[in-house]
Short mmCIF file of C-alpha atoms in Angstrom, two decimals:
data_model
loop_
_atom_site.label_atom_id
_atom_site.label_comp_id
_atom_site.label_asym_id
_atom_site.label_seq_id
_atom_site.Cartn_x
_atom_site.Cartn_y
_atom_site.Cartn_z
CA MET A 1 56.95 56.97 192.99
CA GLU A 2 60.04 58.71 193.82
CA HIS A 3 62.08 60.54 191.20
CA ALA A 4 65.71 61.28 191.72
CA PRO A 5 66.59 64.86 190.86
CA PRO A 6 68.50 65.14 187.55
CA PRO A 7 72.18 65.74 188.02
CA PHE A 8 73.41 69.21 187.15
CA PHE A 9 76.70 67.91 185.62
CA ASN A 10 77.00 64.60 183.79
CA ARG A 11 80.71 63.94 184.02
CA GLY A 12 80.79 60.58 182.13
CA PRO A 13 84.00 58.54 182.08
CA ALA A 14 87.00 59.72 183.86
CA PRO A 15 89.55 61.82 181.89
CA VAL A 16 92.22 59.17 182.23
CA VAL A 17 89.90 56.63 180.67
CA ARG A 18 89.19 58.98 177.78
CA VAL A 19 92.83 59.68 177.09
CA THR A 20 93.67 55.99 177.23
CA PHE A 21 90.83 55.17 174.84
CA PHE A 22 91.82 57.75 172.23
CA VAL A 23 95.49 56.83 172.44
CA LEU A 24 94.73 53.18 171.86
CA LEU A 25 92.36 54.10 169.01
CA SER A 26 95.04 56.26 167.38
CA VAL A 27 97.64 53.50 167.66
CA PHE A 28 95.16 50.99 166.24
CA LEU A 29 94.33 53.25 163.27
CA MET A 30 98.01 53.92 162.59
CA VAL A 31 98.83 50.23 162.61
CA ILE A 32 95.93 49.42 160.28
CA ASP A 33 96.86 52.29 157.95
CA ALA A 34 100.56 51.41 157.91
CA ARG A 35 100.20 47.65 157.50
CA PHE A 36 96.92 47.01 155.69
CA ARG A 37 96.04 50.41 154.00
CA TYR A 38 92.42 50.04 155.11
CA THR A 39 92.00 53.78 155.72
CA GLU A 40 93.21 54.90 152.27
CA PRO A 41 89.70 55.13 150.77
CA LEU A 42 88.55 57.06 153.83
CA ARG A 43 91.48 59.45 153.49
CA GLN A 44 90.67 60.09 149.83
CA VAL A 45 87.03 60.78 150.66
CA LEU A 46 88.01 63.21 153.38
CA MET A 47 90.58 64.96 151.17
CA THR A 48 88.04 65.31 148.35
CA ALA A 49 85.49 66.75 150.74
CA ALA A 50 88.03 69.17 152.21
CA TYR A 51 89.44 70.37 148.84
CA PRO A 52 86.81 73.12 148.23
CA LEU A 53 87.41 74.45 151.69
CA GLN A 54 91.17 74.49 151.09
CA ARG A 55 90.71 76.38 147.81
CA ALA A 56 88.41 78.87 149.46
CA VAL A 57 90.95 79.50 152.21
CA LEU A 58 93.87 79.84 149.72
CA ALA A 59 91.98 82.01 147.20
CA PRO A 60 92.75 85.39 148.88
CA PHE A 61 96.45 84.55 149.17
CA GLU A 62 96.62 83.44 145.53
CA ALA A 63 94.81 86.58 144.38
CA ALA A 64 97.21 88.77 146.35
CA GLY A 65 100.15 86.90 144.79
CA ARG A 66 98.78 87.34 141.26
CA ILE A 67 98.24 91.05 141.83
CA GLY A 68 101.78 91.43 143.12
CA ASP A 69 103.16 89.46 140.14
CA TYR A 70 101.14 91.65 137.75
CA PHE A 71 102.53 94.90 139.13
CA GLN A 72 106.03 93.44 139.31
CA SER A 73 105.77 92.30 135.69
CA LEU A 74 104.46 95.73 134.69
CA ALA A 75 107.40 97.45 136.36
CA ASP A 76 109.85 95.02 134.73
CA LEU A 77 108.27 95.64 131.31
CA GLN A 78 108.50 99.41 131.75
CA THR A 79 112.15 99.14 132.73
CA GLU A 80 112.86 96.81 129.81
CA ASN A 81 111.06 99.13 127.38
CA ALA A 82 113.11 102.09 128.62
CA GLU A 83 116.32 100.11 128.14
CA LEU A 84 115.23 99.02 124.66
CA ARG A 85 114.43 102.61 123.68
CA THR A 86 117.85 103.71 124.89
CA GLU A 87 119.53 100.91 122.96
CA LYS A 88 117.48 101.80 119.89
CA LEU A 89 118.61 105.41 120.06
CA LYS A 90 122.21 104.31 120.45
CA ALA A 91 121.84 101.91 117.53
CA ALA A 92 120.29 104.65 115.40
CA GLN A 93 123.17 106.98 116.26
CA ASP A 94 125.70 104.26 115.44
CA LEU A 95 123.88 103.55 112.18
CA MET A 96 123.92 107.21 111.18
CA THR A 97 127.61 107.40 112.07
CA LEU A 98 128.24 104.27 110.02
CA GLU A 99 126.38 105.73 107.05
CA ALA A 100 128.34 108.96 107.35
CA VAL A 101 131.64 107.07 107.52
CA ARG A 102 130.60 104.93 104.56
CA ALA A 103 129.71 108.01 102.51
CA GLU A 104 132.97 109.68 103.50
CA ASN A 105 134.93 106.58 102.49
CA ALA A 106 133.16 106.60 99.14
CA ARG A 107 134.10 110.26 98.65
CA LEU A 108 137.72 109.54 99.60
CA ARG A 109 137.85 106.66 97.13
CA GLY A 110 136.44 109.03 94.53
CA LEU A 111 139.16 111.55 95.35
CA LEU A 112 141.79 108.83 94.90
CA ASP A 113 140.33 108.00 91.51
CA ALA A 114 140.28 111.69 90.62
CA ARG A 115 143.93 112.01 91.59
CA ASP A 116 144.81 109.05 89.40
CA ARG A 117 142.88 110.56 86.51
CA ALA A 118 144.59 113.92 86.98
CA ARG A 119 148.06 112.29 86.91
CA SER A 120 149.41 114.92 89.25
CA ASP A 121 150.70 115.16 92.78
CA ALA A 122 147.85 116.12 95.11
CA VAL A 123 147.17 117.01 98.74
CA PHE A 124 144.04 115.92 100.56
CA ALA A 125 142.28 118.76 102.36
CA GLU A 126 139.03 119.43 104.16
CA ILE A 127 136.85 122.50 103.96
CA ILE A 128 136.81 124.27 107.32
CA TYR A 129 134.23 126.95 106.62
CA GLY A 130 132.92 129.22 103.91
CA SER A 131 133.45 132.90 103.47
CA ARG A 132 131.50 135.28 105.70
CA ASP A 133 130.29 137.02 102.57
CA PRO A 134 127.65 134.77 100.93
CA PHE A 135 128.35 136.40 97.56
CA ALA A 136 132.12 135.95 97.72
CA ARG A 137 131.98 132.28 96.69
CA ARG A 138 135.11 131.33 98.60
CA VAL A 139 135.91 128.57 101.07
CA VAL A 140 138.81 127.92 103.45
CA ILE A 141 140.62 124.57 103.60
CA ASP A 142 142.79 123.17 106.38
CA LYS A 143 146.08 123.06 104.44
CA GLY A 144 148.60 125.87 103.95
CA PHE A 145 152.06 126.42 102.58
CA THR A 146 153.55 124.31 105.40
CA GLN A 147 151.83 121.36 103.69
CA GLY A 148 153.08 122.40 100.26
CA ILE A 149 150.11 124.46 99.06
CA ASP A 150 150.96 127.25 96.63
CA LEU A 151 148.99 130.02 94.99
CA GLY A 152 147.16 129.04 91.84
CA ARG A 153 146.74 125.37 92.62
CA PRO A 154 143.55 123.83 91.20
CA VAL A 155 141.11 122.23 93.66
CA ILE A 156 138.79 119.34 92.73
CA ASP A 157 136.42 116.92 94.41
CA THR A 158 134.92 113.60 93.33
CA ALA A 159 132.55 115.30 90.88
CA GLY A 160 134.84 117.82 89.19
CA VAL A 161 136.62 121.15 89.49
CA VAL A 162 135.88 123.16 92.63
CA GLY A 163 138.07 126.21 92.20
CA GLN A 164 141.57 127.60 92.60
CA VAL A 165 143.76 128.56 95.56
CA THR A 166 143.92 132.35 95.73
CA ARG A 167 145.34 132.97 99.22
CA VAL A 168 147.73 130.89 101.33
CA THR A 169 148.60 131.07 105.02
CA PRO A 170 150.83 128.73 107.05
CA LEU A 171 148.01 126.41 108.12
CA ALA A 172 145.06 127.26 105.86
CA SER A 173 144.26 128.41 102.34
CA GLU A 174 141.44 130.24 100.64
CA VAL A 175 139.88 128.72 97.53
CA THR A 176 137.90 130.80 95.03
CA LEU A 177 135.11 128.74 93.50
CA ILE A 178 134.66 128.49 89.74
CA THR A 179 131.27 130.17 90.09
CA HIS A 180 132.84 133.38 91.38
CA LYS A 181 132.07 136.31 89.10
CA ASP A 182 135.77 137.13 88.58
CA HIS A 183 136.83 133.55 87.86
CA SER A 184 137.25 132.02 84.42
CA ILE A 185 138.34 128.59 83.26
CA PRO A 186 139.08 127.22 79.77
CA VAL A 187 136.68 124.40 78.92
CA GLN A 188 135.96 122.03 76.09
CA VAL A 189 132.70 120.45 74.94
CA VAL A 190 133.00 116.68 75.15
CA ARG A 191 130.60 116.06 72.27
CA ASN A 192 132.39 118.03 69.57
CA GLY A 193 135.66 119.26 71.10
CA LEU A 194 134.64 122.93 70.94
CA ARG A 195 136.80 125.12 73.21
CA ALA A 196 135.48 128.12 75.13
CA ILE A 197 135.90 130.08 78.36
CA ALA A 198 133.49 129.57 81.26
CA TYR A 199 132.99 132.58 83.53
CA GLY A 200 131.37 132.83 86.93
CA THR A 201 128.13 134.76 87.25
CA SER A 202 127.12 137.57 89.57
CA ASP A 203 124.74 135.35 91.57
CA GLY A 204 127.44 132.70 92.08
CA ALA A 205 125.05 129.83 91.33
CA ALA A 206 126.08 128.99 87.76
CA MET A 207 128.63 129.68 85.04
CA GLU A 208 128.32 131.23 81.60
CA LEU A 209 129.98 130.72 78.22
CA ARG A 210 130.49 134.16 76.76
CA HIS A 211 131.33 135.64 73.40
CA LEU A 212 130.01 132.71 71.37
CA PRO A 213 127.92 133.30 68.22
CA ILE A 214 124.24 132.38 68.22
CA ASN A 215 124.85 129.57 65.70
CA ILE A 216 127.48 127.90 67.87
CA ASP A 217 127.16 124.11 68.13
CA VAL A 218 126.33 123.93 71.85
CA GLN A 219 123.26 122.08 73.14
CA ASN A 220 121.55 121.44 76.44
CA ASP A 221 123.11 118.65 78.53
CA ASP A 222 126.48 119.05 76.81
CA GLU A 223 129.25 118.11 79.23
CA LEU A 224 132.20 120.46 79.68
CA ILE A 225 135.71 119.46 80.75
CA THR A 226 138.91 121.41 81.25
CA SER A 227 140.83 121.98 78.04
CA GLY A 228 144.19 122.35 79.79
CA ILE A 229 145.39 125.19 77.59
CA ASP A 230 145.76 127.60 80.51
CA GLY A 231 148.54 125.59 82.15
CA VAL A 232 146.68 125.56 85.49
CA TYR A 233 143.98 122.91 85.28
CA PRO A 234 144.90 119.48 83.91
CA GLN A 235 143.06 118.46 80.78
CA GLY A 236 139.91 116.35 81.05
CA LEU A 237 138.59 117.33 84.51
CA PRO A 238 134.76 117.58 84.63
CA VAL A 239 133.55 121.15 84.98
CA GLY A 240 129.82 121.36 84.36
CA LYS A 241 126.83 120.69 82.16
CA VAL A 242 125.01 123.08 79.83
CA THR A 243 121.54 123.74 81.21
CA ARG A 244 120.30 126.64 79.07
CA VAL A 245 121.02 128.01 75.60
CA ASP A 246 119.34 131.26 74.50
CA ARG A 247 119.69 132.17 70.83
CA ASP A 248 118.16 135.61 70.39
CA ALA A 249 118.71 137.09 66.93
CA THR A 250 118.67 140.60 68.38
CA PHE A 251 121.98 139.89 70.12
CA SER A 252 125.31 139.05 68.54
CA PHE A 253 126.17 136.30 71.03
CA ALA A 254 124.29 133.37 72.49
CA ARG A 255 123.61 133.19 76.22
CA ILE A 256 124.76 129.79 77.49
CA LEU A 257 124.42 128.86 81.17
CA VAL A 258 126.37 126.02 82.76
CA THR A 259 125.69 124.25 86.06
CA PRO A 260 128.91 123.13 87.78
CA LEU A 261 129.20 119.46 88.68
CA ALA A 262 131.27 119.96 91.83
CA GLY A 263 129.70 121.44 94.92
CA THR A 264 131.18 122.42 98.26
CA ASP A 265 127.71 122.36 99.78
CA ARG A 266 127.52 118.58 99.32
CA GLN A 267 130.89 117.36 100.62
CA ARG A 268 133.84 118.65 102.60
CA GLN A 269 136.80 116.65 101.31
CA VAL A 270 138.71 118.11 98.35
CA LEU A 271 141.93 117.44 96.49
CA VAL A 272 144.49 120.18 95.84
CA LEU A 273 146.43 119.41 92.65
CA ARG A 274 149.87 120.58 91.68
CA PRO A 275 149.83 123.06 88.81
CA LEU A 276 150.98 121.79 85.46
CA GLU A 277 154.58 122.29 84.52
CA GLU A 278 155.20 125.66 83.05
CA ALA A 279 154.89 125.74 79.30
CA PRO A 280 157.96 126.69 77.35
CA PRO A 281 158.19 130.41 76.69
CA TYR A 282 157.02 131.83 73.42
CA PRO A 283 159.82 132.11 70.88
CA ALA A 284 161.24 135.56 70.61
CA ALA A 285 160.13 137.48 67.54
CA GLU A 286 162.85 137.74 64.93
CA GLU A 287 164.08 141.28 64.47
CA PRO A 288 164.05 142.54 60.86
CA ALA A 289 167.45 142.86 59.25
CA LYS A 290 168.79 146.39 59.48
CA LYS A 291 169.40 148.21 56.19
CA PRO A 292 172.94 149.43 55.75
CA ALA A 293 173.48 153.12 55.85
CA LYS A 294 173.73 155.01 52.53
CA GLY A 295 177.22 156.20 53.23
CA LYS A 296 178.52 152.72 53.81
CA LYS A 297 176.85 151.43 50.68
CA ALA A 298 178.47 154.23 48.66
CA ARG A 299 181.90 153.48 50.05
CA ARG A 300 181.53 149.81 49.15
CA SER A 301 180.56 150.70 45.62
CA GLU A 302 183.53 152.99 45.33
CA GLY A 303 185.86 150.30 46.47
#
């Protein structure tokens, strides 16, 4: 029995035949799919089977995209937070400015009310700075004699009497506070109408009613106003409140301390009032009638 040697290369159909076969098969499948939709179930089965492979291939790209989005979102959030902090600081600054303007408007309205109560011409002024000497109890305002400021003018704020103008320059004036040790102001107790003189103290923090007997009708929390008898301060301006009354029988006078209501350490706007009109002069004392001389009297008797 003869055996033919096995061929080393099994070539099969010719390449042209293969190409023709697959082309015809492709055309046939396209026609069936386009006209009769017979391959739709097969397509769905193949797509379902290939879906896990597609997800596995796309997973690295999706992970890289999520990581990039995370860092981009983080950078955007940091930038947005920085902008919000800046806006918050600006809003806080605007709010503080608004509060300051609101408080200043309230003080100015109070000064207008004080001017109406004083019934006197007044000049608005602002405190520039205080005296270099902390014990001098003086401040400098931004109005001088070019704005109509004169020596002796009373100065008030929304709470009460501040002091008196004691030095005037063309563009500024110096005001001595009522707590100065050399300053005095006539006052009146609102409760009973008692009149007294309030003096500044050496420490410049309070005032004192001096030369009043120990049985004087003055109590703690009594309110003091200007009496107006000095011709400088209009009557009825708030001055202070009694905070301490010492009645020691070993002394002839009571020690009465008063805390001023006005304060230059709390606000800067003040009102400079015009001094009251000068009071009429005291009437001249009548001179006693002169006695006639003795010689004249004798001559009259002789006649």
